[in-house]
Short mmCIF file of C-alpha atoms and ligand atoms in Angstrom, two decimals:
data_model
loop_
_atom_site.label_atom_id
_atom_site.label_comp_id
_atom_site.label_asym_id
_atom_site.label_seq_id
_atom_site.Cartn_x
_atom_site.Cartn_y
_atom_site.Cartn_z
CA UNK A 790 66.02 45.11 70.73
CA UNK A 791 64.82 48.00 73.10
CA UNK A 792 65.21 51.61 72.24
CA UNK A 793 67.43 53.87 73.97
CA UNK A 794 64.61 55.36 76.61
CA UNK A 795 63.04 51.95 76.72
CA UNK A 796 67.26 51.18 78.47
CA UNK A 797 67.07 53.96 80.49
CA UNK A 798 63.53 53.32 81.65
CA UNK A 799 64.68 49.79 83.19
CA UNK A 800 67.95 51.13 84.35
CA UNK A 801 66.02 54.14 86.57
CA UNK A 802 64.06 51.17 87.52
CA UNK A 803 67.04 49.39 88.95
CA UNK A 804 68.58 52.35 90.81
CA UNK A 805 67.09 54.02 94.06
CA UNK A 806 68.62 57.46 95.57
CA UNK A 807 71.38 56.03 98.46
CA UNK A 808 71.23 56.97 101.87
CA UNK A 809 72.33 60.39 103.20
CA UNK A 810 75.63 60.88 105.29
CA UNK A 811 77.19 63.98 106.94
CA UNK A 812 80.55 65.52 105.78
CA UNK A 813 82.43 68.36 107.47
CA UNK A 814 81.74 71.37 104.97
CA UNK A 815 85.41 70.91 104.11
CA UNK A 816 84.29 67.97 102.14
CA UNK A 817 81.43 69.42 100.67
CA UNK A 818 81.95 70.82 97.69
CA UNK A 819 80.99 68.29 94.08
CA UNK A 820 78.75 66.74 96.72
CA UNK A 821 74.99 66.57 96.18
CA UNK A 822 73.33 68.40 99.13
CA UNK A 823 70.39 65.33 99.99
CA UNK A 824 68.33 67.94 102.30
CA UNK A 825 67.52 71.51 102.41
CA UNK A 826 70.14 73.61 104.83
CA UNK A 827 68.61 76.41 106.96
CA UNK A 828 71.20 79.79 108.00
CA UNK A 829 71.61 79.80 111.83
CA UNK A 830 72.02 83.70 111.48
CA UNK A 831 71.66 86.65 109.25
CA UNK A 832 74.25 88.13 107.15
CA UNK A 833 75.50 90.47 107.76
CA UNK A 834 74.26 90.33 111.55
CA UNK A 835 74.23 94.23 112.15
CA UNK A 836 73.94 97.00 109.79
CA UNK A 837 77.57 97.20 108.11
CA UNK A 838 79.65 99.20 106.12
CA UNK A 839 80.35 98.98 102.78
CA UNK A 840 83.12 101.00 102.42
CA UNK A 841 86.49 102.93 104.30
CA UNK A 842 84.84 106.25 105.40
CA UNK A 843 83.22 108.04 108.16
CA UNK A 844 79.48 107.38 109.68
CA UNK A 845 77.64 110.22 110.37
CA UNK A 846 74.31 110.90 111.07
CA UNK A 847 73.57 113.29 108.37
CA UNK A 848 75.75 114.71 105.16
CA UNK A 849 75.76 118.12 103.29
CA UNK A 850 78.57 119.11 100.91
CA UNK A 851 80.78 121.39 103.30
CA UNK A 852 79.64 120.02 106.37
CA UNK A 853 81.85 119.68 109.31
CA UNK A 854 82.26 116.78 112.06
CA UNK A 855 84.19 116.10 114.93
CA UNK A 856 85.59 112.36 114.92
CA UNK A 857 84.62 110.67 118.26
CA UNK A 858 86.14 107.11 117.34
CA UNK A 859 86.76 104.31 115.45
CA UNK A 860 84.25 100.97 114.32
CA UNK A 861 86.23 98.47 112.58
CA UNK A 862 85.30 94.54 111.27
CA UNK A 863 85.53 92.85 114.38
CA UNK A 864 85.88 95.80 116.97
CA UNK A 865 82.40 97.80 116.85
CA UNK A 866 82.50 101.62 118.30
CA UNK A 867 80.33 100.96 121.32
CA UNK A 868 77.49 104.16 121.44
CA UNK A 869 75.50 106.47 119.25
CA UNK A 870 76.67 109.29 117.00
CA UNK A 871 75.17 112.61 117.58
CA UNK A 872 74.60 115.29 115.00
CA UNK A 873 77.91 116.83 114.45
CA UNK A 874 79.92 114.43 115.04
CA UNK A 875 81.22 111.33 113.02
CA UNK A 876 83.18 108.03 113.79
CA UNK A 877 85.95 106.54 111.73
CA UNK A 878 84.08 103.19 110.10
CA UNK A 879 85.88 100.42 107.93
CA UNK A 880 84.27 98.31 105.48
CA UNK A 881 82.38 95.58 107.38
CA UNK A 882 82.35 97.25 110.55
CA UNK A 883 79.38 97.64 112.40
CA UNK A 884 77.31 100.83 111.63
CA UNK A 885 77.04 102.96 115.15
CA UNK A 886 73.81 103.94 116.50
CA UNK A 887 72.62 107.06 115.08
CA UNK A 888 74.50 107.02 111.77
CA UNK A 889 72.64 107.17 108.48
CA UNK A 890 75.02 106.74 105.84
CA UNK A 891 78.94 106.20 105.32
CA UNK A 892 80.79 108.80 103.80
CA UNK A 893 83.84 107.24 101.56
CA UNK A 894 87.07 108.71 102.45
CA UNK A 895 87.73 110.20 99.24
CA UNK A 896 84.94 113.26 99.51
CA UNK A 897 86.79 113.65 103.39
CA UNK A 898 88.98 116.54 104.08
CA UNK A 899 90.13 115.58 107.49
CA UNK A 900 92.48 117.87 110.09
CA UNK A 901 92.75 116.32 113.33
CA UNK A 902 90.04 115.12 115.43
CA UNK A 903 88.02 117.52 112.72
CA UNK A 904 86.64 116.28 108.86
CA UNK A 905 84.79 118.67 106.41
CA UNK A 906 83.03 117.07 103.70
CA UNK A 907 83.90 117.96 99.70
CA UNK A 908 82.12 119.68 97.86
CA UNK A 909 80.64 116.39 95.64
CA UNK A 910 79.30 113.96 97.43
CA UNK A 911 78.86 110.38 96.60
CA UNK A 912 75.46 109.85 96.63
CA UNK A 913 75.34 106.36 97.78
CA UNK A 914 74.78 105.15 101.73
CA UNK A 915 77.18 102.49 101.88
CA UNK A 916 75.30 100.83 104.29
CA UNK A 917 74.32 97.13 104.11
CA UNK A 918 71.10 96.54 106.04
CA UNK A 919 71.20 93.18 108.64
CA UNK A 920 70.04 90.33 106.48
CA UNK A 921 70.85 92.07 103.15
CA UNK A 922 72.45 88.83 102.18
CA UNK A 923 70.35 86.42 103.70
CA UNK A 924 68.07 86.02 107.24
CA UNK A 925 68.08 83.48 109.89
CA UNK A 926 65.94 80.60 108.85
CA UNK A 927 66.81 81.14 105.23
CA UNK A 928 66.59 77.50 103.29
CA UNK A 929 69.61 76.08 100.19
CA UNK A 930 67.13 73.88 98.52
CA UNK A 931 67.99 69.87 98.10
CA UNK A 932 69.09 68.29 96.28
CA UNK A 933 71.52 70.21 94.67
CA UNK A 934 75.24 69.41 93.52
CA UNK A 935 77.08 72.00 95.74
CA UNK A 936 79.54 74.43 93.75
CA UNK A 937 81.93 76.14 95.25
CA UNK A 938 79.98 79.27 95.46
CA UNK A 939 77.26 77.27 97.92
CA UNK A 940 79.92 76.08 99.66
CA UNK A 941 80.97 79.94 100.48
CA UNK A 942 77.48 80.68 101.07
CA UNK A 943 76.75 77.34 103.73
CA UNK A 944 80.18 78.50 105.49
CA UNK A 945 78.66 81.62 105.92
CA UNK A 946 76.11 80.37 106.83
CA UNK A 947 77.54 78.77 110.10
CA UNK A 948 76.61 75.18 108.54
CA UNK A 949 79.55 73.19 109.36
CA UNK A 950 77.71 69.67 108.93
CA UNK A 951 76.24 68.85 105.48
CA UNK A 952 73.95 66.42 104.78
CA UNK A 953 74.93 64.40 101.35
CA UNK A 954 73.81 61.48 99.96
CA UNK A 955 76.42 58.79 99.95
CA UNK A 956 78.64 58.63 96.78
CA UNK A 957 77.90 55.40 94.13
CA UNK A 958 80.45 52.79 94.97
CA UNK A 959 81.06 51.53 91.28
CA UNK A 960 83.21 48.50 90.72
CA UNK A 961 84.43 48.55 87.12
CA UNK A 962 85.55 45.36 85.58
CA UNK A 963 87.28 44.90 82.61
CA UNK A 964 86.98 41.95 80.52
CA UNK A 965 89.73 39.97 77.96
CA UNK A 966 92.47 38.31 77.29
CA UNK A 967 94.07 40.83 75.56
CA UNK A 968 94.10 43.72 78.04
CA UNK A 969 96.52 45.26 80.30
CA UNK A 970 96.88 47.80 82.62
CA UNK A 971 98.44 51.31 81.30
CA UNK A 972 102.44 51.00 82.25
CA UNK A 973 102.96 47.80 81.46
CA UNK A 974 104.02 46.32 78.83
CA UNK A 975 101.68 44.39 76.94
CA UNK A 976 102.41 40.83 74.77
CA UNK A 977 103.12 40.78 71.16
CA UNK A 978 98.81 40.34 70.83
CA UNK A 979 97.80 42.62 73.79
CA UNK A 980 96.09 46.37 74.10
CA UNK A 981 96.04 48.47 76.72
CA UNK A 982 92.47 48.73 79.04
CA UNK A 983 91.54 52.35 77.99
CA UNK A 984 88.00 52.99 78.21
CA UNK A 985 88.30 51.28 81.97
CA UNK A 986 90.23 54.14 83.36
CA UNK A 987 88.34 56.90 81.54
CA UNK A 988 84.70 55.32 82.58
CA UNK A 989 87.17 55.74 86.05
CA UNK A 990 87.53 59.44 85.23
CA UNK A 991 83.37 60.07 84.21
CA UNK A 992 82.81 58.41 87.60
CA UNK A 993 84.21 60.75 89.64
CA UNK A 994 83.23 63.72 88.10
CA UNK A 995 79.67 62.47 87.92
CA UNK A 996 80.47 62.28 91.87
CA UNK A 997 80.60 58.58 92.66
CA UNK A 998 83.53 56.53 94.02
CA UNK A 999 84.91 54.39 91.45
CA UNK A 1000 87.50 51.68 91.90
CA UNK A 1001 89.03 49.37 88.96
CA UNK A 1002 89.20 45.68 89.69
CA UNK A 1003 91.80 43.29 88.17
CA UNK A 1004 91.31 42.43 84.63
CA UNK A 1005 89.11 39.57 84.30
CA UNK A 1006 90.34 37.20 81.44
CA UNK A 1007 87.93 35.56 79.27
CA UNK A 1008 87.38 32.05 81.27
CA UNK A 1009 84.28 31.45 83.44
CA UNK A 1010 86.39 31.11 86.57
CA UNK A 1011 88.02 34.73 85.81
CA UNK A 1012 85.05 35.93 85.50
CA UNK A 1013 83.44 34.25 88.89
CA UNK A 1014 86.28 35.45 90.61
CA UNK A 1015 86.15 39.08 89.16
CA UNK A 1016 82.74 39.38 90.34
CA UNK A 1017 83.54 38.12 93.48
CA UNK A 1018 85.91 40.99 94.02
CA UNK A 1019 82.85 43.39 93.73
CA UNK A 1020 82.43 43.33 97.84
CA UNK A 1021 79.84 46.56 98.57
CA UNK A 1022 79.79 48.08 95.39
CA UNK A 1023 76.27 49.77 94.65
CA UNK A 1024 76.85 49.47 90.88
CA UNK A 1025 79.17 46.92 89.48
CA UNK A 1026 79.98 47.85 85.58
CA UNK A 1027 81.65 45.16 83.44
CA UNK A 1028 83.35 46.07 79.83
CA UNK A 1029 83.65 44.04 77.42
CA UNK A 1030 82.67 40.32 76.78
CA UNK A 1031 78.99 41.68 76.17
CA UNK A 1032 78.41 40.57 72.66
CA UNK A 1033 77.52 37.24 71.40
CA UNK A 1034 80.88 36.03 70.78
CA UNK A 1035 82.67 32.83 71.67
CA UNK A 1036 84.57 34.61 73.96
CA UNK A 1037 81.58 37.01 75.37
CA UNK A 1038 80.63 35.35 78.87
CA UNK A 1039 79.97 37.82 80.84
CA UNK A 1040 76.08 37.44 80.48
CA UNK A 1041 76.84 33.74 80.85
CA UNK A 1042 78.62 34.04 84.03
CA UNK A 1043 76.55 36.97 84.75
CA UNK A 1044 73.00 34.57 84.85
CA UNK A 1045 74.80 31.73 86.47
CA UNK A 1046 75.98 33.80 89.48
CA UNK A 1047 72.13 34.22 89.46
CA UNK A 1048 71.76 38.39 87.57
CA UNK A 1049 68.01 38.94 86.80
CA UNK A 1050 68.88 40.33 83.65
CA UNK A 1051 66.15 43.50 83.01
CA UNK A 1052 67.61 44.11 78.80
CA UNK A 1053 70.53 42.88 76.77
CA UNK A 1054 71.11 44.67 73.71
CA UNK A 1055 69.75 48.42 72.81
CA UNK A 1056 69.19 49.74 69.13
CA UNK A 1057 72.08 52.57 69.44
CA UNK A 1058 74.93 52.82 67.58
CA UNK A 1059 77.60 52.45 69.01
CA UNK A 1060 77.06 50.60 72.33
CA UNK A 1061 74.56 47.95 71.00
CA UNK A 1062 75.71 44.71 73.09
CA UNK A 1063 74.85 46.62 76.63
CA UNK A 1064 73.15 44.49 79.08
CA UNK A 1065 71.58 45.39 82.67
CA UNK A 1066 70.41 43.53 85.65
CA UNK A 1067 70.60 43.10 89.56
CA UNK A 1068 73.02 41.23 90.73
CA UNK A 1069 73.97 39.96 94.52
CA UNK A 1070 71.87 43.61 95.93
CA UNK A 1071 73.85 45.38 93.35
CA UNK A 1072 72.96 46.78 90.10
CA UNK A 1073 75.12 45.22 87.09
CA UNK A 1074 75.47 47.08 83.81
CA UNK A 1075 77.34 45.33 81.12
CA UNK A 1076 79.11 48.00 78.39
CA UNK A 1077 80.44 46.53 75.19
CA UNK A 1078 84.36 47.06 75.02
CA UNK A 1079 85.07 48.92 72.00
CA UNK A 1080 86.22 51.89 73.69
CA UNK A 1081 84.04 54.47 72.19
CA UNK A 1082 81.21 52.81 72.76
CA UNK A 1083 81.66 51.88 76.39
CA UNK A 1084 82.51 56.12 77.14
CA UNK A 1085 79.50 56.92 74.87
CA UNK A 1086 77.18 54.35 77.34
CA UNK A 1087 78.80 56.02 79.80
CA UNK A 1088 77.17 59.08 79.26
CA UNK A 1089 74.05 58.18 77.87
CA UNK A 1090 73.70 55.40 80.26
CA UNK A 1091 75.95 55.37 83.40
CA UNK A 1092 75.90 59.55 83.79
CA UNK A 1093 72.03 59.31 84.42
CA UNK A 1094 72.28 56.30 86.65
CA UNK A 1095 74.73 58.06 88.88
CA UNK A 1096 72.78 61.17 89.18
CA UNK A 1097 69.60 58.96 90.27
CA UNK A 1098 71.59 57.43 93.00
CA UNK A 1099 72.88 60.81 93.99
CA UNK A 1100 69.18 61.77 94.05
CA UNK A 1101 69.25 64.41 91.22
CA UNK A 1102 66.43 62.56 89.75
CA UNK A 1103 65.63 60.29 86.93
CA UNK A 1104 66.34 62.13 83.54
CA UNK A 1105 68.19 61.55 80.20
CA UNK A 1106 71.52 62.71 79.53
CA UNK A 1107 70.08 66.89 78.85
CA UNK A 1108 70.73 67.63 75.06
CA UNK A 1109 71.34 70.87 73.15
CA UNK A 1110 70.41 71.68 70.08
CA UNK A 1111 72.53 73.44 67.30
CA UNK A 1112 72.85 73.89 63.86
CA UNK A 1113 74.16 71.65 61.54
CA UNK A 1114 77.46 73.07 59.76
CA UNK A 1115 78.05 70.56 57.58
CA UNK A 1116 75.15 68.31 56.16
CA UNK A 1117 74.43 64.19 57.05
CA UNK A 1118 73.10 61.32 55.17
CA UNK A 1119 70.99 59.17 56.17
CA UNK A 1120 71.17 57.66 59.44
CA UNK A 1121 70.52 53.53 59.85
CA UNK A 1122 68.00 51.71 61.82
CA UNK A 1123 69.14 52.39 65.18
CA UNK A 1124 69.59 55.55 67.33
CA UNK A 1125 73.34 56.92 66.31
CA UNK A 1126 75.28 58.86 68.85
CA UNK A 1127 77.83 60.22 66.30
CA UNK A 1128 81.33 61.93 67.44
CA UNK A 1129 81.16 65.45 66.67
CA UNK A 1130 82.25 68.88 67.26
CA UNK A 1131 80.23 72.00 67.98
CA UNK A 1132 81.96 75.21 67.33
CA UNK A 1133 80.44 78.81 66.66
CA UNK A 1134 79.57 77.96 63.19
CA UNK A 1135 77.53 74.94 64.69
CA UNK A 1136 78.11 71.39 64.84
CA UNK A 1137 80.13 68.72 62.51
CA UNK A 1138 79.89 65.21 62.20
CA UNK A 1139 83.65 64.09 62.32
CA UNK A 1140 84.90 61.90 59.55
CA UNK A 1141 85.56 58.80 61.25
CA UNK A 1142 82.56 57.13 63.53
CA UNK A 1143 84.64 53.33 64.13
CA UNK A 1144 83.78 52.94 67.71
CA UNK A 1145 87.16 52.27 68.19
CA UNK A 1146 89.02 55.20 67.33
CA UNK A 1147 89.43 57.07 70.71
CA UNK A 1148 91.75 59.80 68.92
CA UNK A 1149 88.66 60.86 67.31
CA UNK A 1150 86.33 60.79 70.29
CA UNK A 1151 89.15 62.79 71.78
CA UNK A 1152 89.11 65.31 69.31
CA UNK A 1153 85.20 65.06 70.12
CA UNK A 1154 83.43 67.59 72.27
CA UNK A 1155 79.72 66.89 71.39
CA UNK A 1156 77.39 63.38 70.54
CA UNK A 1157 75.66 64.36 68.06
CA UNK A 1158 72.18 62.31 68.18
CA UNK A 1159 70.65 60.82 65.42
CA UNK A 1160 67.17 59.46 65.78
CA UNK A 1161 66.47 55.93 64.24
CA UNK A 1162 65.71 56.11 60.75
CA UNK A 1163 66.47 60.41 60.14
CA UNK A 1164 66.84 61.10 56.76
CA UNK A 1165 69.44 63.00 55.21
CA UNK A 1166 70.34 67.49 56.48
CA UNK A 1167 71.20 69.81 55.17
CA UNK A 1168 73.57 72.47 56.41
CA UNK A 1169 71.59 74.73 58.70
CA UNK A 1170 68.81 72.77 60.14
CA UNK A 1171 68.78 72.43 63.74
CA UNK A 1172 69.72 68.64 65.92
CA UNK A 1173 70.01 67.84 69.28
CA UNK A 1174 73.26 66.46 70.59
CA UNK A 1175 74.62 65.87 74.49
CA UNK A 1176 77.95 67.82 75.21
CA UNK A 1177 80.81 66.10 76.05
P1 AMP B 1900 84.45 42.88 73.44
O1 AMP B 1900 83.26 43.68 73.79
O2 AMP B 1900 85.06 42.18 74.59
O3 AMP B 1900 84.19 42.01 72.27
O4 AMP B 1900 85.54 43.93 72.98
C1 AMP B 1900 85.35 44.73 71.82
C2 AMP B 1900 86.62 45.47 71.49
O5 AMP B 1900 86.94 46.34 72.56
C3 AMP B 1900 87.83 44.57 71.33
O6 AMP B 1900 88.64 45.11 70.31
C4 AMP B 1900 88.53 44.67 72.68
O7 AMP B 1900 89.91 44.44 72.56
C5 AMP B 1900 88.25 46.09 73.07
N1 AMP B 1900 88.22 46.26 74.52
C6 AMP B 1900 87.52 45.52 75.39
N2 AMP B 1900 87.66 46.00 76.64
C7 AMP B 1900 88.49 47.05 76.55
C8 AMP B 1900 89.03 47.97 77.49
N3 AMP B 1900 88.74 47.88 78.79
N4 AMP B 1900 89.82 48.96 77.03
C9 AMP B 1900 90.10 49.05 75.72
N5 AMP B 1900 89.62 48.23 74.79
C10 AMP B 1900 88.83 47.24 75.19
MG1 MG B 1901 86.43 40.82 74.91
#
């Protein structure tokens, strides 16, 4: 049996970074920008104003101006200011020629055409400089998952175009006799798929494009014909049918529709019975069913195999480290990925690790990661564990 980074080695060397597509910015956002993006103008493109007020070329308290006209955002006062006199300015308007600072409204005393400045001034210019934000030529570095905040800031910049990489196409297969789909209404020996539809969920926030193929029952021809559904998938994930059971073909069907199978089985607990190969120009993982342990490969696993497609590059799930607020016994042989929950006190093991109770993963907001073999902690020592 491999380790856990021995997996993820041959699963990084499975994937490659897909190819790069333009969206309409409108699109943009949760999408991984795949090359740097250069401003096509600086921001603000003239000297603007920061605030309601008056622009005048000098300010003492008690001073007086005459008011010659009016700049506001979008409708600039065309000519200078002279000594003496000031124009009416709005925040973002341009800053007139000849105008050294913006004085706010509030320290205005104004009578007509005529203003006299209060006694106490604010100090501040209220002017923000061409460029202040950012200059022509400016560069948003790839490749970057863009937030909604970059997607303000490439709008502003003018970029209307972005250039993403394409999302994963992930077919997800679920395997067994005993499954159906959520709303309907399962035999007197069925379950409902589960761990299918929130793989489904993982997939598209990790950014990819997931779509859920019909259940494949546990016959060779259900199989054949489930993968044959697969069409242009880049990843194709199976559930289920992984382990060594009588009923566990899909690495039988798997090999015969001709998968060069990289691993099958990792020391982890849960998830053991994963397998991993190329299949057909696609990449093939195989999760085991329970349904914690399929969602737990899917974020140990799947989550770093998505962002290497997207091109975020090739790196574990990142881990945190806490405190331990309650102590642990001994962990086994194999690598243990235990349900827990981190809170201000630190983290907790919960009670109940079956890697079938999905109530407890749900009440879950942290793995907490036990190396193979760790000894017993006590309450206060520090572990590693990747957030849920
Ligand atoms: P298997 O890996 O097929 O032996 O399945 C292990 C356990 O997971 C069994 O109890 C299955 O009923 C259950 N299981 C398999 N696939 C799913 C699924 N998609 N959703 C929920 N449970 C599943
Ligand atoms: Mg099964």
């Amino acid at each position: 049996m491999i380790t856990v980074t021995q997996a993820l080695d041959h699963l990084f060397a499975l994937t490659a970074p897909l190819p790069v597509e333009t969206v309409p910015l409108i699109q943009a956002a949760e999408r991984v920008l795949a090359r740097p993006v250069t401003a096509r103008r600086d921001q603000p493109p003239f000297a603007a104003s920061a605030m309601d007020g008056y622009a005048v070329p000098e300010a003492a308290p008690g001073q007086r101006f005459t008011v010659i006209g009016e700049s506001a955002a979008g409708a600039r006062f065309d000519g200078p200011v002279s000594p003496g006199q000031a124009v009416r300015i709005f925040t973002g308007a341009p800053v007139p020629q000849g105008a050294t600072r913006i004085v706010i409204q509030e320290d205005v005393t104004r009578d007509g055409d005529a203003i006299t400045l209060n006694a106490d001034l604010d100090e501040n210019l209220y002017i923000r400089p061409a460029g202040t934000d950012f200059r022509n030529g400016q560069t948003v570095p790839a490749p970057k998952r863009l937030s909604p905040q970059d997607v303000a800031l490439l709008a502003a910049m003018n970029i209307a175009e972005v250039p993403v990489t394409r999302k994963p196409r992930v077919a997800l297969i679920s395997t067994g006799n005993e499954l159906v789909m959520p709303g309907d209404t399962p035999g007197p020996d069925q379950i409902i798929a589960s761990n299918t539809f929130g793989l489904h969920a993982l997939l598209r926030d990790l950014g990819a494009e997931p779509r859920i193929l019909p259940i494949a029952r546990d016959t060779s021809s259900s199989l054949i014909h489930g993968f044959s559904l697969v069409e242009d998938a880049d990843l194709v994930i199976t559930i289920g049918g992984a382990s060594v059971g009588d009923h566990d073909l899909v690495a039988q069907v798997a090999a015969e529709l001709g998968m060069e199978r990289a691993f099958h089985k990792v020391s982890m607990r849960p998830g053991k019975p994963l397998m991993s190969g190329r299949l057909n120009g696609a990449m093939m993982i195989g999760l085991p069913g329970n349904p914690v342990s399929a969602m737990v490969c899917g974020h140990v696993f799947v989550a770093p195999v998505i962002r290497a497609m997207l091109g975020l590059g090739a790196a574990p799930a990142p881990r945190h480290n806490t405190q331990l607020a309650a102590p642990l016994t001994p962990n086994g042989p194999r690598e243990h990925y235990m349900r827990a929950v981190v809170s201000e006190a630190g983290i907790t093991a919960l009670d109940r690790q079956d890697s079938s109770l999905l109530s407890v993963l749900g009440r879950a907001n942290a793995l907490l990661v036990r190396p193979a073999g760790d000894g017993a902690h006590t309450a206060g020592e520090i572990v590693s564990y990747l957030p849920l």
